[in-house]
C-alpha angles and dihedrals in degrees: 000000000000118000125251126291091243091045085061105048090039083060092041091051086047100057093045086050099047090038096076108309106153111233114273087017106144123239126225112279133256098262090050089048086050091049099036088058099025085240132152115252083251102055080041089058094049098055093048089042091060103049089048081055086054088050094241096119138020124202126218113209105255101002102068139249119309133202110257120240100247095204099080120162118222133213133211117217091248119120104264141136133248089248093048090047088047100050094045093059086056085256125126110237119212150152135245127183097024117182130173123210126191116199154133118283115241110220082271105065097028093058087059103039090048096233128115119273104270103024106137111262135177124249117199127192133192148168098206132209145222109191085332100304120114118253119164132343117236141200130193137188125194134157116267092228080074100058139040118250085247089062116146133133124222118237101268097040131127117229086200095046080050090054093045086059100060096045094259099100109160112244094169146052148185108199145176135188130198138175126249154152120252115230126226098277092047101045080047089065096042090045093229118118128271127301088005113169112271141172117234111195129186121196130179107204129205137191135233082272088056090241109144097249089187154353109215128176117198123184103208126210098251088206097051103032139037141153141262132216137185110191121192121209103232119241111257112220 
């Protein structure tokens, strides 16, 4: 019995993509693909369908579908830091465009960070690296009693290194990811096109003493990181 129509053109797209597609390329759309096999859209879509399941390809919504960069990097749900995660795959972590801000905490901020609305806090932003290469922007809040008025970190530094350092080293985390799209601007700063898939994740940070040390939001390339999570059923009684 021969194999599916969609079966054959998903094969046919995965060999063109392995054999030498650079990573983000589009591919054609789904009216070429439609007049290239002579296929229904459905048949087009299903195709397309299974090779995103097989994480060779993402779509954005009105531009097209895209070849996946096959060199992910995956984290494990552990506390650690970019820099950690990107050392420990043989890569160089770094920063580009790193601004700090010094300013007042809205009610917001200041209820998670435990300090009172309009203490001066830090905010950090980041585009970070992995062997040059942008991977997620971060953004990161923490109170001005922890840092000098001199505090910056040098391109390849490591916030939670930094933390370490003055005895408030974060050992625990409450923590959320949600999918998302990147804008313009964001996608800009990735490199990726707009509206690409991406993970924003928020984490709230606290130190051995149990005082919250940081909020920090990331917005994560979907084609180059995801998560890992081992999940454990609980014992009945």
């Amino acid at each position: 019995m021969s194999a599916p129509k969609y079966e054959i053109l998903r094969t046919e797209l995965e060999q063109l993509i392995t054999g030498g597609l650079d990573a983000h390329a589009p591919l054609p759309s789904e009216r070429e693909l439609m007049a290239q096999y002579g296929l229904s859209r459905m048949t087009v879509r299903e195709a397309l369908t299974r090779l995103a399941e097989d994480g060779l390809v993402y779509r954005v919504q009105g531009a097209g579908t895209f070849v996946s960069d096959l060199t992910k990097i995956t984290k494990s749900l552990t506390l650690t830091s970019f820099s950690e995660d990107i050392r420990a795959r043989g890569m160089v972590p770094g920063s580009r465009a790193s601004t700090v801000t010094w300013t007042e905490a809205d009610a917001e901020t200041a209820s998670v960070l435990n300090i009172s609305p309009g203490a001066r806090i830090v905010h950090m932003e980041r585009v970070r690296t992995a062997d040059g290469l942008p991977m997620c922007l971060e953004n990161v809040w923490i109170s001005a009693e922890l840092v000098p008025e001199d505090f910056e970190l040098h391109e390849n530094s490591s916030l939670y290194d930094y933390l370490e350092g003055i005895g408030r080293g974060p050992v625990a985390a409450s923590q959320t990811i949600q999918a998302t799209v990147l804008t313009t601007d964001q996608a800009h700063l990735l490199e990726v096109p707009p509206y690409s898939p991406a993970l924003a994740v928020s984490r709230v940070t606290a130190d051995a003493q149990g005082r919250v040390v940081e909020q920090a939001k990331s917005l994560y390339r979907a084609d180059r990181y995801d998560f890992h999570v081992t999940v454990e059923k609980a014992r009945g009684r």
